[in-house]
Backbone as ProteinMPNN parsed JSONL, in Angstrom:
{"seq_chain_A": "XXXXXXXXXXXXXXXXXXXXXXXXXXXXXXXXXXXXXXXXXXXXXXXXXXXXXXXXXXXXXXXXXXXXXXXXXXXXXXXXXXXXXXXXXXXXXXXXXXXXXXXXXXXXXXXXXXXX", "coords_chain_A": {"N_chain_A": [[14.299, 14.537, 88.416], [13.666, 15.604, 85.772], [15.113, 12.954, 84.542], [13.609, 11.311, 85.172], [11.215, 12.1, 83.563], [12.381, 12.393, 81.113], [12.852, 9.828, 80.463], [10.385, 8.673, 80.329], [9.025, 10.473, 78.706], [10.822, 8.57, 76.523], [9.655, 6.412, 76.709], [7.035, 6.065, 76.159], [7.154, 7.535, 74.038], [8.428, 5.232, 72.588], [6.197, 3.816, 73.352], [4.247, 4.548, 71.62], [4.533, 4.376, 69.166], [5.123, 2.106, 68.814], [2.85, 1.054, 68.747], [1.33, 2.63, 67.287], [2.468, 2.11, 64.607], [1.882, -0.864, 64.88], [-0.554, -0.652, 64.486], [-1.062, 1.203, 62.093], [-0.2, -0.944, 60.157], [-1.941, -3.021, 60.532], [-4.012, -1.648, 59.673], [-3.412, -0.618, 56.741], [-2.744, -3.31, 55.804], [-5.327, -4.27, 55.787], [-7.014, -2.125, 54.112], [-5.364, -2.731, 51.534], [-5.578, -5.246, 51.351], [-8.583, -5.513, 50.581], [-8.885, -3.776, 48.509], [-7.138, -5.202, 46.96], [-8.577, -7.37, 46.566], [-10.745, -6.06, 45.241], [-9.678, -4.89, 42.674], [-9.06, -7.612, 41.825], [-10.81, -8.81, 41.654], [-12.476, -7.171, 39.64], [-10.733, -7.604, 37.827], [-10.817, -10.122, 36.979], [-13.725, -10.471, 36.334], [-13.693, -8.961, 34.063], [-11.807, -10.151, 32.52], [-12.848, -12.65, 32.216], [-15.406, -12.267, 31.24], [-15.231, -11.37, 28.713], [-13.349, -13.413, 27.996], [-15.968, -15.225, 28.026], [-17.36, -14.538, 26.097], [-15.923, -14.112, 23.899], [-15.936, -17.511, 23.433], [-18.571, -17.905, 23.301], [-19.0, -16.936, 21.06], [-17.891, -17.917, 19.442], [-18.419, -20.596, 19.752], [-21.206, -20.278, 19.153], [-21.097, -19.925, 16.315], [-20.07, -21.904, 15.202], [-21.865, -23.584, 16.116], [-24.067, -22.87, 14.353], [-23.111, -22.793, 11.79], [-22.997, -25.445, 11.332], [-25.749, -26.121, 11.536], [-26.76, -24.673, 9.449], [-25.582, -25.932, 6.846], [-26.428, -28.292, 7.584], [-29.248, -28.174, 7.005], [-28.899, -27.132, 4.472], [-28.325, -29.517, 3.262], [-29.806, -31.251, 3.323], [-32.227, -29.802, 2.325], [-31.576, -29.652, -0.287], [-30.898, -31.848, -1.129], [-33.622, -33.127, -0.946], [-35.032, -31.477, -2.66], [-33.232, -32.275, -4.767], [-34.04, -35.346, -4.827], [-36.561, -35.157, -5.444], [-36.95, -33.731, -8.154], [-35.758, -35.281, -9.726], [-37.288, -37.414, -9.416], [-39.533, -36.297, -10.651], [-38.443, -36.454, -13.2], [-37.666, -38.694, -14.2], [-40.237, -39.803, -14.263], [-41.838, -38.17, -16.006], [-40.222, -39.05, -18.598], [-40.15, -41.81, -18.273], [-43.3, -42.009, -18.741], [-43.57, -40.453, -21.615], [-41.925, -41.769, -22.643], [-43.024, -44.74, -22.582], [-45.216, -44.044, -23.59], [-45.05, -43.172, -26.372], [-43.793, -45.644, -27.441], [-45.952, -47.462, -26.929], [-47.442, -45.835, -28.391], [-46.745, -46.444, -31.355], [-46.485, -49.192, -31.598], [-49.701, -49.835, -31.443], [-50.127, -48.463, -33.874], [-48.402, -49.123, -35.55], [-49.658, -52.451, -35.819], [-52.525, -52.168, -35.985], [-51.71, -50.896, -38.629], [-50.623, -53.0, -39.853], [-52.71, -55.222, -39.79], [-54.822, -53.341, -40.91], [-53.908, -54.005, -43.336], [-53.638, -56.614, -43.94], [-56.421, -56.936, -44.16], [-57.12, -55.905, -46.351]], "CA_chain_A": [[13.006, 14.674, 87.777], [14.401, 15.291, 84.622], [15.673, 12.238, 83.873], [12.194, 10.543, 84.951], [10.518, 12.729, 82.333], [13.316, 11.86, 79.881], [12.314, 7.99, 80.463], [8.848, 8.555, 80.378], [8.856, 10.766, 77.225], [10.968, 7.831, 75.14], [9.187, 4.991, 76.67], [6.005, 6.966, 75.57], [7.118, 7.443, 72.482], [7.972, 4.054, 72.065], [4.725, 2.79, 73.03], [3.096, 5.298, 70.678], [5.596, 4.425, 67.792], [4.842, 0.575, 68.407], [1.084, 1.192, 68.827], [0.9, 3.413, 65.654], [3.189, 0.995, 63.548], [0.664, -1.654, 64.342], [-2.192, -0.195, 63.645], [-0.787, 1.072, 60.775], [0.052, -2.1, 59.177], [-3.566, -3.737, 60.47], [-4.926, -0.734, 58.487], [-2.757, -1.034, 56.047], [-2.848, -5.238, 55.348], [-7.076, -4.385, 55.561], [-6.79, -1.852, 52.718], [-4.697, -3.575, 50.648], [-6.648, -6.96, 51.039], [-9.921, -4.9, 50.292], [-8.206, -3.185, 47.151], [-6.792, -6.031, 46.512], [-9.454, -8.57, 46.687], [-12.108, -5.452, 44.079], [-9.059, -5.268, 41.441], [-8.832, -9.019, 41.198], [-12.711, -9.431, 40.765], [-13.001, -6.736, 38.564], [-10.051, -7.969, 36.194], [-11.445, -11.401, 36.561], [-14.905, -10.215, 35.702], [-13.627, -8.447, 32.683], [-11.434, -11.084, 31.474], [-13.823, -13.723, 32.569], [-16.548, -12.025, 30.134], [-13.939, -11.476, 27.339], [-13.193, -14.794, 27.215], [-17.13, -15.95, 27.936], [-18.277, -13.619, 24.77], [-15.435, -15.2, 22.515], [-16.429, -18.698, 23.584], [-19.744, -18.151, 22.835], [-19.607, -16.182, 19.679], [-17.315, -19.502, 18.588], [-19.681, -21.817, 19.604], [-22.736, -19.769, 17.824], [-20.615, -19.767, 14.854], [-20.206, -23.742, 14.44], [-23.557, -23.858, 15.575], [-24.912, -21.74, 13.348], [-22.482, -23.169, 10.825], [-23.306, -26.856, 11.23], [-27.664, -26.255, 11.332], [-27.205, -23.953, 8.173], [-25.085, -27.182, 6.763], [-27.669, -30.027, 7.937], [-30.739, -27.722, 6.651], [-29.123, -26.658, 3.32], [-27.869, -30.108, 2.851], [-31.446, -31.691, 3.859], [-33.131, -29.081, 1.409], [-31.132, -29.806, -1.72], [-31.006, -33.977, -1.17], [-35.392, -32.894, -1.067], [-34.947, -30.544, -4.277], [-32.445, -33.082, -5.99], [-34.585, -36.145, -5.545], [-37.743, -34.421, -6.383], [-36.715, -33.308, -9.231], [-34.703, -36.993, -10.733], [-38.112, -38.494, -9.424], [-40.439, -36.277, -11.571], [-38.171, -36.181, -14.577], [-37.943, -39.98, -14.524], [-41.593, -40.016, -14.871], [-41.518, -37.818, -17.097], [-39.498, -39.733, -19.142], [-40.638, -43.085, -18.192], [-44.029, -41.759, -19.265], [-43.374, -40.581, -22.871], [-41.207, -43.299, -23.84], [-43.886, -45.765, -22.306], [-47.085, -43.656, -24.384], [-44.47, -43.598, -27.587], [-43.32, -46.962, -27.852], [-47.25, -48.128, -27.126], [-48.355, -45.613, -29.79], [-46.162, -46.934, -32.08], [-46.72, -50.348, -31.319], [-50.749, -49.88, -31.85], [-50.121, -48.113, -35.066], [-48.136, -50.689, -36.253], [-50.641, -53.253, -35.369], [-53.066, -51.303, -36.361], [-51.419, -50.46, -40.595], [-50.739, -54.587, -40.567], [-54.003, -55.662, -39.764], [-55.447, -52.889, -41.747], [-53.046, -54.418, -44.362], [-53.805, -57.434, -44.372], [-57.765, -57.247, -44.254], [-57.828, -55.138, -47.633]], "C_chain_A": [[13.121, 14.716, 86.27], [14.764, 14.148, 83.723], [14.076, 11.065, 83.927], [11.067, 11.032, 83.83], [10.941, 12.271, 81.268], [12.777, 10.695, 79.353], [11.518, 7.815, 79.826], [8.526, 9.116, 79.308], [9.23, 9.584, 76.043], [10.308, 6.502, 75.672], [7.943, 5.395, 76.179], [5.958, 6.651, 73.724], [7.71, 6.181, 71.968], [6.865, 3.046, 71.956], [3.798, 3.113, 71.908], [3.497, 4.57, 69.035], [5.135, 2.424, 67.93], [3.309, 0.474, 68.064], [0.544, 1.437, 67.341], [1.521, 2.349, 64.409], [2.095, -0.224, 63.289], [-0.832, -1.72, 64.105], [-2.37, -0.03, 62.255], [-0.777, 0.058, 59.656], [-1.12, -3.391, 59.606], [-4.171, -2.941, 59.481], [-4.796, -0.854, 56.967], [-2.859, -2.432, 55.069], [-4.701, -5.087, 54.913], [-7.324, -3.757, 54.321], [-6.417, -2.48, 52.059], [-5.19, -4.902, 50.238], [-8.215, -6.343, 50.083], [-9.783, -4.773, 48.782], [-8.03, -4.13, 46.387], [-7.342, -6.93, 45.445], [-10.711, -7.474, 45.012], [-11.176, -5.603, 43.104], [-8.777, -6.113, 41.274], [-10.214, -9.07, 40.972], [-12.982, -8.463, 39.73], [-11.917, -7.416, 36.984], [-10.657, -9.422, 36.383], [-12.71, -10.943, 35.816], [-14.737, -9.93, 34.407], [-12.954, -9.201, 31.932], [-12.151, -12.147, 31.001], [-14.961, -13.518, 31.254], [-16.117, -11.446, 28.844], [-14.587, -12.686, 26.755], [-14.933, -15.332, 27.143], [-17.664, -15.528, 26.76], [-17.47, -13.95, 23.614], [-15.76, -16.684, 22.267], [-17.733, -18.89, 22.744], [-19.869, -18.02, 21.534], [-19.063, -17.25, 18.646], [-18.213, -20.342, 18.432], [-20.922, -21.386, 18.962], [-22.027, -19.782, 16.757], [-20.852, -21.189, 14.492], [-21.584, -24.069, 14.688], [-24.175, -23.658, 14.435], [-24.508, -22.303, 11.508], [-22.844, -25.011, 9.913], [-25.061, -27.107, 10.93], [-27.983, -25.69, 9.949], [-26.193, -25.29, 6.795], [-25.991, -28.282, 6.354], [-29.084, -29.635, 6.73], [-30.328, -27.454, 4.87], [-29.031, -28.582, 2.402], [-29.029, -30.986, 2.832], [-32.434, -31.24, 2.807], [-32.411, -29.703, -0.252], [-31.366, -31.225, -1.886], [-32.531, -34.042, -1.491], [-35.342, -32.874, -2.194], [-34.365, -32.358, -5.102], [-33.387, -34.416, -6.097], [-36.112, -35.794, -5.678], [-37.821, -34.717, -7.341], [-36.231, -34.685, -10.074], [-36.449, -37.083, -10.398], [-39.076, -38.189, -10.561], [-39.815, -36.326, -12.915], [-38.001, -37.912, -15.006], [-38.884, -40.353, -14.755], [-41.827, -39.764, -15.705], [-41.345, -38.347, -18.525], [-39.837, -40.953, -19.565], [-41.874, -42.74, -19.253], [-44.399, -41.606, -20.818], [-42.736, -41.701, -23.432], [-42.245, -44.141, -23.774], [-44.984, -45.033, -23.591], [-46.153, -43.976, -26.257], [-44.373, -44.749, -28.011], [-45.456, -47.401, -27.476], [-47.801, -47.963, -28.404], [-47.738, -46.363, -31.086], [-46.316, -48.322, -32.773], [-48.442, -50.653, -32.148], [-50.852, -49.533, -33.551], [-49.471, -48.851, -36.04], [-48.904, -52.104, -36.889], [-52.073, -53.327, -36.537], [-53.053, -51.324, -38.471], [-50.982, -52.226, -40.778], [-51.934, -54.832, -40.707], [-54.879, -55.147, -40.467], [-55.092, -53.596, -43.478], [-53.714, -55.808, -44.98], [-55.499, -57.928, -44.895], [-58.017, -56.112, -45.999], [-56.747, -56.171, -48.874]], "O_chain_A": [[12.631, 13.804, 85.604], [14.765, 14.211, 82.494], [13.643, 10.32, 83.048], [10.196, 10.291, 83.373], [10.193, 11.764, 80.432], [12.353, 10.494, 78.215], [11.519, 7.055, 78.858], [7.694, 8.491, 78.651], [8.56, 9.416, 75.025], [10.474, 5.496, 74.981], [7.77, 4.551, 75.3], [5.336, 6.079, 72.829], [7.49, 6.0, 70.77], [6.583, 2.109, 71.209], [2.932, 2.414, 71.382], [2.757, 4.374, 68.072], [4.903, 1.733, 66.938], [2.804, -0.18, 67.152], [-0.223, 0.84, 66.585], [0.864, 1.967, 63.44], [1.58, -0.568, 62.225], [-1.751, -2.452, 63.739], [-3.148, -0.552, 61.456], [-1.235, 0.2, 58.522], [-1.12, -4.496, 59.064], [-4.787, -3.431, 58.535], [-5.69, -1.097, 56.156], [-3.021, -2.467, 53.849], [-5.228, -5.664, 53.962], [-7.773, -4.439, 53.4], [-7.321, -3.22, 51.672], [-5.199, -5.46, 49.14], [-8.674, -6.862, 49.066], [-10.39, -5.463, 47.962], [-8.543, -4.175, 45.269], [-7.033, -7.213, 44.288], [-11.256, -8.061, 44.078], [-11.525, -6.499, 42.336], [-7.944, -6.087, 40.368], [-10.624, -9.456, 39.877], [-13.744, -8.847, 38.843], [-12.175, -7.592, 35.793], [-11.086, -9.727, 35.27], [-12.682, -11.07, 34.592], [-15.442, -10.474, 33.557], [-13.202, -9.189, 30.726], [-12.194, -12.568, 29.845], [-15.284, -14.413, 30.474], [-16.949, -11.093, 28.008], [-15.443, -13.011, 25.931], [-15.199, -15.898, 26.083], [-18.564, -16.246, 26.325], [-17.975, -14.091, 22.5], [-15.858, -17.118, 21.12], [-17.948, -19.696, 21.839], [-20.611, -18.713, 20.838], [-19.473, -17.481, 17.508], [-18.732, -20.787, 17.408], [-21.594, -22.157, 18.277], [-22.835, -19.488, 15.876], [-21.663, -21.583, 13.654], [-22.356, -24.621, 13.904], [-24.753, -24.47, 13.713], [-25.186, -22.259, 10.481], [-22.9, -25.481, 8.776], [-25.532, -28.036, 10.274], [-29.003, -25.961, 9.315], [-26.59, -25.082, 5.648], [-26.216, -28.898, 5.312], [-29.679, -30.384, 5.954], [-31.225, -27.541, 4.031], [-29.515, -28.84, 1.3], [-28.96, -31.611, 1.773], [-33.321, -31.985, 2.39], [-33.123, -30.131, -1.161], [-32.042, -31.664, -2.816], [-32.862, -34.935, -2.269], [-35.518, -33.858, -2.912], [-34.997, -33.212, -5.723], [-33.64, -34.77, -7.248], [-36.733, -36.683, -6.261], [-38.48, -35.671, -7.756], [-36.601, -34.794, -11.243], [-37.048, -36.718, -11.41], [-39.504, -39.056, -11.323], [-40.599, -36.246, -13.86], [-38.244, -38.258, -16.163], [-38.891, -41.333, -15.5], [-42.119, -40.607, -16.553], [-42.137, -38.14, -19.444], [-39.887, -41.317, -20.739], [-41.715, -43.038, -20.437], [-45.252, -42.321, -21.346], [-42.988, -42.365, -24.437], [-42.633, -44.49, -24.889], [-45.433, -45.78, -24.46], [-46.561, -44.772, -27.103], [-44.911, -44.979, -29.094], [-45.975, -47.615, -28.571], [-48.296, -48.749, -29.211], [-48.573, -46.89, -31.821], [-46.297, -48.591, -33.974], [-48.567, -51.398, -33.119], [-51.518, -50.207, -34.337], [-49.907, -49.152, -37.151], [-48.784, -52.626, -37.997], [-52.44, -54.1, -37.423], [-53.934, -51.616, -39.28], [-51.054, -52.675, -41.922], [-52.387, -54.678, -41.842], [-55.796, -55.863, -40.869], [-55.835, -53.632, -44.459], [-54.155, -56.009, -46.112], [-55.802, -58.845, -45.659], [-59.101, -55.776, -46.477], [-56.866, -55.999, -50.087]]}, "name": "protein", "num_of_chains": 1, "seq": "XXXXXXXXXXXXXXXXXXXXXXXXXXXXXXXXXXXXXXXXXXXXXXXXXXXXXXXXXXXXXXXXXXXXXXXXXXXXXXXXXXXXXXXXXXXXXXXXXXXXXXXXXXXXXXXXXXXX"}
């Protein structure tokens, strides 16, 4: 009897000891996948939106860099020929009224000249 107890205790405890082992390491492999699987999405997430918030803040920079660029370069080319167009009038203008007056007054002290 003894020795059938003996048996029956280590075949026992080998079924328990195989049983528990693989449970263990189903439990085990499920944790670990679980765990696994949240600290890879959270370091993705956090690197992921790292890198998405340097990306961006690059690309708003050359944006930002290239429209303030176009617009200043757009505004001054306005300003600059503005400014040539009215001072050429300007310009044009007086010389044109000078050289006329000049011209008349000329005209003008001959013709007076010659009629006295």
């Amino acid at each position: 009897m003894e020795t059938y107890h003996q048996v029956c205790n280590q075949v026992w405890d080998q079924v328990m000891n195989q049983v528990f082992n693989q449970v263990r390491n189903q439990v085990m492999n499920q944790v670990c996948n679980q765990v696994s699987n949240q600290v890879m999405n959270q370091v993705f997430n956090q690197v992921c939106n790292q890198v998405e918030d340097q990306v961006w803040d690059q690309v708003m920079n050359q944006v930002r860099d290239q429209v303030r660029n176009q617009v200043c370069n757009q505004v001054r080319n306005q300003v600059y020929n503005q400014v040539r167009d009215q001072v050429r009038n300007q310009v044009r203008n007086q010389v044109n009224n000078q050289v006329r007056n000049q011209v008349r007054n000329q005209v003008r002290d001959q013709v007076k000249n010659r009629l006295e």
